[in-house]
Tab-separated table of C-alpha atoms in Angstrom:
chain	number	residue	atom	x	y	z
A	1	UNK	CA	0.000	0.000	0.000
A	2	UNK	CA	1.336	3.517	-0.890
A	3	UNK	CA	0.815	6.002	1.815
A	4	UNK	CA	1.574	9.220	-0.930
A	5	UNK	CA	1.670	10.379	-3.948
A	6	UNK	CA	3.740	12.701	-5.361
A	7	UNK	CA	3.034	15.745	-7.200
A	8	UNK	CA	5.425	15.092	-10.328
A	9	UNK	CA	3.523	11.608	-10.115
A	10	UNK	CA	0.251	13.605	-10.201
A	11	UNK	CA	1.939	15.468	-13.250
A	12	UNK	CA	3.424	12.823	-15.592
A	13	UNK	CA	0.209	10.871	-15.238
A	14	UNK	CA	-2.319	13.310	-16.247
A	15	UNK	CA	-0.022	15.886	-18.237
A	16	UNK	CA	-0.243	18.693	-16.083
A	17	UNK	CA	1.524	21.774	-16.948
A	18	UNK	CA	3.842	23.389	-14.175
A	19	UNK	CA	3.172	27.334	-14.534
A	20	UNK	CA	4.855	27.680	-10.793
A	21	UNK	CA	7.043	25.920	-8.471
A	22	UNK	CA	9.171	22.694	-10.560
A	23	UNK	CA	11.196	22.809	-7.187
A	24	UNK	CA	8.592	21.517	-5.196
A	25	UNK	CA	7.308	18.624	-7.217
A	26	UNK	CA	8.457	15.864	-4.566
A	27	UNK	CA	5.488	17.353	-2.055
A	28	UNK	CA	3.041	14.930	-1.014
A	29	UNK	CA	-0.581	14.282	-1.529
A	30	UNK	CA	-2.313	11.744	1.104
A	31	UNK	CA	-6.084	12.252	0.516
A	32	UNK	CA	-7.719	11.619	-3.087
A	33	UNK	CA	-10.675	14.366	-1.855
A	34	UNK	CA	-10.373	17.343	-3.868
A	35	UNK	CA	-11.256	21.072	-2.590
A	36	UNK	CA	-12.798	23.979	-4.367
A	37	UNK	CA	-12.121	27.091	-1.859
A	38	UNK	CA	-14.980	28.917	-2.865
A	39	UNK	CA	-15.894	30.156	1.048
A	40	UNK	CA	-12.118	30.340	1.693
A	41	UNK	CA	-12.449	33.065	-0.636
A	42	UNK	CA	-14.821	34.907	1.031
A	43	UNK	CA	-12.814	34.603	4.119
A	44	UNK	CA	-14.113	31.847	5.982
A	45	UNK	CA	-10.887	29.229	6.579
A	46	UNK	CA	-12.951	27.521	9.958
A	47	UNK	CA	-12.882	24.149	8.140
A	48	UNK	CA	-10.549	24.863	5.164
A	49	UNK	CA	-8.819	21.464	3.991
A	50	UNK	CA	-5.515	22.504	3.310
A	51	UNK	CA	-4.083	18.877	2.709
A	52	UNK	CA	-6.240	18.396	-0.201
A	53	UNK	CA	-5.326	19.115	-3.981
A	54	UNK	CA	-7.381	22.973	-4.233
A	55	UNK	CA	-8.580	22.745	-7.348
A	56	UNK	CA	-9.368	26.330	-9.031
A	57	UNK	CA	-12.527	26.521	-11.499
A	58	UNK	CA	-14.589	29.428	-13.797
A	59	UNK	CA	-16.640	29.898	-10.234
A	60	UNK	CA	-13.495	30.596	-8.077
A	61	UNK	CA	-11.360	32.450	-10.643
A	62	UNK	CA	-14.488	34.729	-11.491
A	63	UNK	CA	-15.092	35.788	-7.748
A	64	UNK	CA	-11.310	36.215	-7.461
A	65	UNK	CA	-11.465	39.073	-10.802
A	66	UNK	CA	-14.087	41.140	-7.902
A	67	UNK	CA	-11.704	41.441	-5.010
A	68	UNK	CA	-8.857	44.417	-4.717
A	69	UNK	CA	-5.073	43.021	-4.594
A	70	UNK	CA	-4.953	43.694	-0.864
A	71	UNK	CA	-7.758	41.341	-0.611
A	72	UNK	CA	-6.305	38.243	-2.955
A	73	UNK	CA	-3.416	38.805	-1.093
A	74	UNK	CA	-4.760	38.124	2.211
A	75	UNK	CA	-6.710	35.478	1.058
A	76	UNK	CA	-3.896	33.433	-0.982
A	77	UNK	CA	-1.358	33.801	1.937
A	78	UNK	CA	-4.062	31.977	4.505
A	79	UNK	CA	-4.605	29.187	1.318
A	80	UNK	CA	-0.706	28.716	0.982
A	81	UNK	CA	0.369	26.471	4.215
A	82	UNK	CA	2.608	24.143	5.012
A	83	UNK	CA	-0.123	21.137	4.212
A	84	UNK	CA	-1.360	22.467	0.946
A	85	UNK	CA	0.156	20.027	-1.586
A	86	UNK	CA	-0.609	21.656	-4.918
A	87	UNK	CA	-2.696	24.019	-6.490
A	88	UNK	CA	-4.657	23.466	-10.215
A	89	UNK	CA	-6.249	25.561	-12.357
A	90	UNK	CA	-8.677	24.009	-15.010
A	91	UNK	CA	-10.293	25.509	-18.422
A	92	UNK	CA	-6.194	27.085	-19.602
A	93	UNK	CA	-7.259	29.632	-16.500
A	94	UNK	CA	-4.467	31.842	-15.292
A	95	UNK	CA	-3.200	31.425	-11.576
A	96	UNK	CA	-3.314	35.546	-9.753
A	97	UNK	CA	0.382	37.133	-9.483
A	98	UNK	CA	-0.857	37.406	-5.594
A	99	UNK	CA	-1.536	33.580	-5.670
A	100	UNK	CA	1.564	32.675	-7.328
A	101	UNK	CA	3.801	35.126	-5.433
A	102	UNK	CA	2.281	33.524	-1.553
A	103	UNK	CA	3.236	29.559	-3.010
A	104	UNK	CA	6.533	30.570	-3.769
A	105	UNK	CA	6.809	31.286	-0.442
A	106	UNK	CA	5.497	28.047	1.095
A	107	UNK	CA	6.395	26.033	-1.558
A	108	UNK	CA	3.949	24.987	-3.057
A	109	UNK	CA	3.431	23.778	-6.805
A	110	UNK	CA	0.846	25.478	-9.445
A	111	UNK	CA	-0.254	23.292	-12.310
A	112	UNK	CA	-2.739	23.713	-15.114
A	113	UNK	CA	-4.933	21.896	-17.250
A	114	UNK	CA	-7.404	22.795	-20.593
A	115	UNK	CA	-10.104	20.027	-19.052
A	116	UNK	CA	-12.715	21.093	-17.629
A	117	UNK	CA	-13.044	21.277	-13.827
A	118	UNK	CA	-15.309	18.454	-13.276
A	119	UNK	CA	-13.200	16.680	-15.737
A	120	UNK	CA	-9.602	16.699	-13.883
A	121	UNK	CA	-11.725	16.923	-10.874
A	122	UNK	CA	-12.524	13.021	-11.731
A	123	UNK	CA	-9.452	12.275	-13.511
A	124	UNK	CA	-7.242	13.167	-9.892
A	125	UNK	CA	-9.604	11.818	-7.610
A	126	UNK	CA	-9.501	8.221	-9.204
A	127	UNK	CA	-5.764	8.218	-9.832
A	128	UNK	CA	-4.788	8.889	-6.042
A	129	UNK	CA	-7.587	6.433	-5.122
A	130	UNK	CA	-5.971	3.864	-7.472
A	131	UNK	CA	-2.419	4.329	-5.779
A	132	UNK	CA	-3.486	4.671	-2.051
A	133	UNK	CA	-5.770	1.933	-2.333
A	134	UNK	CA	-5.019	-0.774	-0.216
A	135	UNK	CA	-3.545	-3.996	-1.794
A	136	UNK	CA	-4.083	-7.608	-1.846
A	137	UNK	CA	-1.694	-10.622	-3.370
A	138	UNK	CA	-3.359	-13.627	-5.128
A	139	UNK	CA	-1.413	-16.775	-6.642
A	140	UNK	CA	-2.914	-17.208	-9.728
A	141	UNK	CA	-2.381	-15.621	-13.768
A	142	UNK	CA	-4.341	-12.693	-14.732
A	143	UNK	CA	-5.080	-12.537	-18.585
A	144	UNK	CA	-7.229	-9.730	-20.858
A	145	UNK	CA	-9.485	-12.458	-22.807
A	146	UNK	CA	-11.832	-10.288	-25.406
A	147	UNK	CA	-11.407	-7.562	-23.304
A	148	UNK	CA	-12.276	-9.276	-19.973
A	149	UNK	CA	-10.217	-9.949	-17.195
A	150	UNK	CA	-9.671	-13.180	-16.071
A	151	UNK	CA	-8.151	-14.552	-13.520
A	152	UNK	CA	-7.054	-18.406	-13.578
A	153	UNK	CA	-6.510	-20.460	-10.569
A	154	UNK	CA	-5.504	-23.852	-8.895
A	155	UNK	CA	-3.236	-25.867	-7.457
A	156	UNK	CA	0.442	-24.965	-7.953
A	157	UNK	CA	1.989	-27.242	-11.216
A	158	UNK	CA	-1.806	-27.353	-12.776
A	159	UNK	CA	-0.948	-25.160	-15.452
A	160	UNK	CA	-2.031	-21.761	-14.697
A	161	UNK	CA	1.062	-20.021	-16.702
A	162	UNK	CA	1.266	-22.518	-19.761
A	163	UNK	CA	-2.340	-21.705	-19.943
A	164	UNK	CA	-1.544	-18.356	-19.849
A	165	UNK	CA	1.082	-18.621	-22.312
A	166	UNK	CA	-1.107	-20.935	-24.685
A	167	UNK	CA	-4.069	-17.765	-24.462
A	168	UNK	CA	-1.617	-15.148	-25.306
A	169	UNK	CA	0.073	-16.909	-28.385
A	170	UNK	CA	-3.942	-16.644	-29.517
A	171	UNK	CA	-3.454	-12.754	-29.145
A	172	UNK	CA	-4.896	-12.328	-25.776
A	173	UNK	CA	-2.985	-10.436	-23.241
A	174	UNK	CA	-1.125	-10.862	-19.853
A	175	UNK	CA	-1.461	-8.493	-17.300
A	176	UNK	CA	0.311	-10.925	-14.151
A	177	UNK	CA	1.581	-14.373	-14.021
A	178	UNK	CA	2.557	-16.119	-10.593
A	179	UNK	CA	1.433	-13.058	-8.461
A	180	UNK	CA	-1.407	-10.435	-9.158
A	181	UNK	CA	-1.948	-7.593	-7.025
A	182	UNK	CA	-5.362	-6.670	-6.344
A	183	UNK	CA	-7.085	-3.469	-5.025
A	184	UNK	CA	-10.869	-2.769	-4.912
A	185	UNK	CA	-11.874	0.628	-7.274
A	186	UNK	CA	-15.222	0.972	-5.766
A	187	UNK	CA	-18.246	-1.737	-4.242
A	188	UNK	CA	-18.365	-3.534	-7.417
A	189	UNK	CA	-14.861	-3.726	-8.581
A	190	UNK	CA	-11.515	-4.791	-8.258
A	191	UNK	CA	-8.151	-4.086	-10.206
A	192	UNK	CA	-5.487	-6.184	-10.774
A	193	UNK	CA	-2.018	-5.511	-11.522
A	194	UNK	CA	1.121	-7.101	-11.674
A	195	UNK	CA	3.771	-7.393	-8.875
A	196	UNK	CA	6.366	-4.412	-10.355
A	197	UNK	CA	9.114	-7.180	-9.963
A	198	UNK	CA	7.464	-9.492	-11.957
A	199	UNK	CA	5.796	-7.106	-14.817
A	200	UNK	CA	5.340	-8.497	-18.414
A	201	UNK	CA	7.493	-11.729	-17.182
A	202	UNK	CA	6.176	-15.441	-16.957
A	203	UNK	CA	7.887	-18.520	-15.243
A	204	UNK	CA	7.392	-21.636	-17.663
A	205	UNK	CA	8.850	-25.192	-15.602
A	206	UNK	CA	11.228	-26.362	-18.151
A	207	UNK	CA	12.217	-23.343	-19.414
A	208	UNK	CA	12.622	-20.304	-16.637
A	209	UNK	CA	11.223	-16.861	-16.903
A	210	UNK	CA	10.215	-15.427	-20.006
A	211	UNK	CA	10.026	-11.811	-21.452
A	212	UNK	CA	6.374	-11.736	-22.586
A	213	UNK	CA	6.169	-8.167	-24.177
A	214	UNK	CA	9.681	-8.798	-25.854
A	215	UNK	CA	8.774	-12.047	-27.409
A	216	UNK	CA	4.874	-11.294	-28.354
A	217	UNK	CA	4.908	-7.350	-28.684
A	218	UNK	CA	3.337	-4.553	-26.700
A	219	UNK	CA	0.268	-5.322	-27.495
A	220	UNK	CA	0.640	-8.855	-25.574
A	221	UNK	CA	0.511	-6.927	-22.560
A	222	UNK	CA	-1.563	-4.954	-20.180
A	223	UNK	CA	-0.758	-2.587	-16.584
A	224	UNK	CA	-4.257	-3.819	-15.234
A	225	UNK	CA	-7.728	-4.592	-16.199
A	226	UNK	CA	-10.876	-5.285	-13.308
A	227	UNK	CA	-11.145	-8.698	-12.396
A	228	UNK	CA	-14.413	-9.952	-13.849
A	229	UNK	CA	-13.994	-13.540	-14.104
A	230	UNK	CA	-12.395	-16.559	-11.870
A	231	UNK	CA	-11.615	-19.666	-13.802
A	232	UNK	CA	-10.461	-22.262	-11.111
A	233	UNK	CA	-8.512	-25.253	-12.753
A	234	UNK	CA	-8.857	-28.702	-10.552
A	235	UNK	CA	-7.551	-31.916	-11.171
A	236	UNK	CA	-10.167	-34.304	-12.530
A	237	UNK	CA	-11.471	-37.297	-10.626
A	238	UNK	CA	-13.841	-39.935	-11.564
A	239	UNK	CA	-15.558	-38.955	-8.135
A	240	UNK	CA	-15.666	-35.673	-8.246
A	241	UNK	CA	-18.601	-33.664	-9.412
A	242	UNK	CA	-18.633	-30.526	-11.984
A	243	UNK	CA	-21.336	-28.115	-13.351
A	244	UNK	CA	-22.669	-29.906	-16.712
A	245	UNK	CA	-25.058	-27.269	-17.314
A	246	UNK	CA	-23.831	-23.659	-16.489
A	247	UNK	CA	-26.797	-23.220	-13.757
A	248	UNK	CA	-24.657	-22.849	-10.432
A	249	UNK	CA	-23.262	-19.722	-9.433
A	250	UNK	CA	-20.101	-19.651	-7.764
A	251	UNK	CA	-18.374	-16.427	-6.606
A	252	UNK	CA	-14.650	-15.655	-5.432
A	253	UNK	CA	-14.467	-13.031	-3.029
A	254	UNK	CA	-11.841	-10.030	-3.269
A	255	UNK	CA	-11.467	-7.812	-0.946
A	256	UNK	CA	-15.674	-6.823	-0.891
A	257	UNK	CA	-16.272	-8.088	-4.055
A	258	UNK	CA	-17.913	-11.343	-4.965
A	259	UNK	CA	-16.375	-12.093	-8.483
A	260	UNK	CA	-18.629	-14.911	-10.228
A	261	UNK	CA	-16.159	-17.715	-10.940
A	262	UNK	CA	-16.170	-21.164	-13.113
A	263	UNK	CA	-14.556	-24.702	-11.879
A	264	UNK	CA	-12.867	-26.404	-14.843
A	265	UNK	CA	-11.730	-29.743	-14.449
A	266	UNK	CA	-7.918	-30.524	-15.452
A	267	UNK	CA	-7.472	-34.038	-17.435
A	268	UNK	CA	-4.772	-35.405	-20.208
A	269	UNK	CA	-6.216	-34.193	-23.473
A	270	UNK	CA	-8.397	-31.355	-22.474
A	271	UNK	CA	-7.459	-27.840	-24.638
A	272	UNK	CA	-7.656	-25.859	-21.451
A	273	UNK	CA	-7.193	-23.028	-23.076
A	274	UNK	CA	-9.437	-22.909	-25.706
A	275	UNK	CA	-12.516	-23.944	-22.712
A	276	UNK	CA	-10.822	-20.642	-20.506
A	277	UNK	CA	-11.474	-18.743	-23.863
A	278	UNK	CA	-14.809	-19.965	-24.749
A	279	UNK	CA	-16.047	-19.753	-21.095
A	280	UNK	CA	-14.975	-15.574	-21.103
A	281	UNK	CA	-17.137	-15.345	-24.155
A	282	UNK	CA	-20.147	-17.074	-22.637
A	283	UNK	CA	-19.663	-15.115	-19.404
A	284	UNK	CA	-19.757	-11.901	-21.936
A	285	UNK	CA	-22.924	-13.534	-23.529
A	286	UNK	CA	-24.834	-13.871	-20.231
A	287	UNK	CA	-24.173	-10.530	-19.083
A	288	UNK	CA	-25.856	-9.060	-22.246
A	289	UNK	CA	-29.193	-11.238	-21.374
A	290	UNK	CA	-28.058	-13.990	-23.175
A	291	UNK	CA	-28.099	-17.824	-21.042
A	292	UNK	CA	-27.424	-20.484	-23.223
A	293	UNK	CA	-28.470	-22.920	-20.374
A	294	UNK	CA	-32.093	-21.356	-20.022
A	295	UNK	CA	-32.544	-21.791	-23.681
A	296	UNK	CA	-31.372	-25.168	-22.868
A	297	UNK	CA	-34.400	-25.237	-20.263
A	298	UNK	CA	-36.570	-23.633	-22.246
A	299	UNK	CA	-36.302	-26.050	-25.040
A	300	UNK	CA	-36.058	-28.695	-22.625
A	301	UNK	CA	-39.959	-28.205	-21.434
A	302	UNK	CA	-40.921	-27.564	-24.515
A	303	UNK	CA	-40.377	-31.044	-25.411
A	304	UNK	CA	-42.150	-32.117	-22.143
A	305	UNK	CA	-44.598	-30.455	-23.008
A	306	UNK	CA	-45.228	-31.868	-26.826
A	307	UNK	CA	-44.661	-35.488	-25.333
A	308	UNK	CA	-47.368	-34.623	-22.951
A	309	UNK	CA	-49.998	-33.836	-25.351
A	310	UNK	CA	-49.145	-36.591	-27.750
């Protein structure tokens, strides 16, 4: 878990541009909560936030073009403490000469942005959440299948990562082999993301650790993509039962999130890969309305039905 994030991290990610204060980049952010100091302008600092980003829109800078230079003055030297991390200005707006003159004092950074303020607004909030998030390690290899994430599991020599491998060479992409990390964005979903040790690499038995995006291209690879999908591989026994149908719902929970997941069962001969692939599309299919296994029902009565009446 990172406790901070910088503001040249806050810069390089969303292209900020630096109109004050390139000496002060390494100041830290700890909160992802944004604040617009519209009553700070008027005066009123009883609750002011000053370790959030203060984010400066067509609202504030037009109430700052009505007060005297005494007054911005005043104002800008309470907003400039030793907590404030950074200051932004959205819509190409210019920061005040009394603004930029009291962060040089303290320190602190002035960036600007064209986007609009409820743009960069969103844009900040969710990248600071994504980095202070808290994180969770999971043995298993996360894969991009048609866009979907997936996340294979099972017992360790199974054949998570030759699966992995095997999916890839069909031009899907890895994201994590061996160890993903996983953080949850909001109630419904969780990110995963390689370990940065182990990025676009793969461990094959028999062979040792492979360069994925140097042997398949950049486009073999992804940072992260939400875990929608857990495909547990198990060993098959003659004794052991498995879904035949598609009608029970399992689930995999991460962090808060119940992920729906799939048992496949491991035997000599089986294209694993190639069921992983074709299970992500009918996992797609159901989640536009389409259940192959009610049709299957459906059909299924039908027939009941007609042998009834006959």
């Amino acid at each position: 878990m990172t406790e901070f994030v910088t503001v040249e991290q806050l810069v390089n990610e969303l292209e900020l541009e630096v109109f004050s204060g390139n000496d002060y980049l390494d100041r830290k952010i700890y909160t992802a909560d944004i604040s617009r100091p519209g009553l700070e302008l008027t005066g009123y600092f009883n609750y002011y936030p000053a370790d959030r980003i203060q984010l400066f829109g067509k609202k504030e800078t037009t109430f700052l073009e009505r007060m005297s230079s005494d007054e911005k003055r005043i104002v800008m030297k309470k907003l400039c403490n030793d907590d404030t991390p950074v200051f932004v200005f959205s819509r190409g707006l210019t920061p005040t000469p009394e603004l930029v003159e009291a962060a040089k004092e303290k320190g602190v950074t002035i960036l600007t942005t064209k986007r609009s303020t409820s743009r960069i607004s969103g844009l900040m909030s969710n990248f600071i959440d994504s980095k202070l998030a808290p994180r969770t390690s999971i043995h298993g290899v996360l894969v991009e299948i048609y866009g979907l994430g997936v996340l294979i599991q099972g017992d360790s020599g199974i054949g998570k990562s030759e699966t992995g491998l095997e999916l890839i060479k069909k031009g899907h992409r890895l994201v994590a082999d061996d160890r993903v990390d996983v953080y949850q964005q909001d109630e419904r979903t969780v990110i995963g993301e390689p370990a940065p040790i182990l990025e676009h690499l793969m461990e094959i038995r028999g062979i040792g650790i492979i360069d994925v995006m140097n042997l398949f291209g950049a486009s073999s690879v992804r940072k992260s993509v939400p875990v929608q999908l857990v495909v547990k591989l198990e060993h098959w026994t003659p004794d052991k039962q498995f879904d035949r149908l598609g009608g029970a719902e399992q689930t995999f929970r991460i962090a808060d999130v119940d992920v729906p997941m799939i048992s496949i069962p491991v035997k000599t001969g089986r294209n694993v890969a190639i069921i992983i692939e074709v299970a992500a599309m009918n996992f797609r299919a159901k989640s536009m309305g389409y259940n192959a296994t009610e049709k299957f029902e459906d059909n299924l009565s039908k027939l009941i039905e007609t042998n009834s009446e006959q």
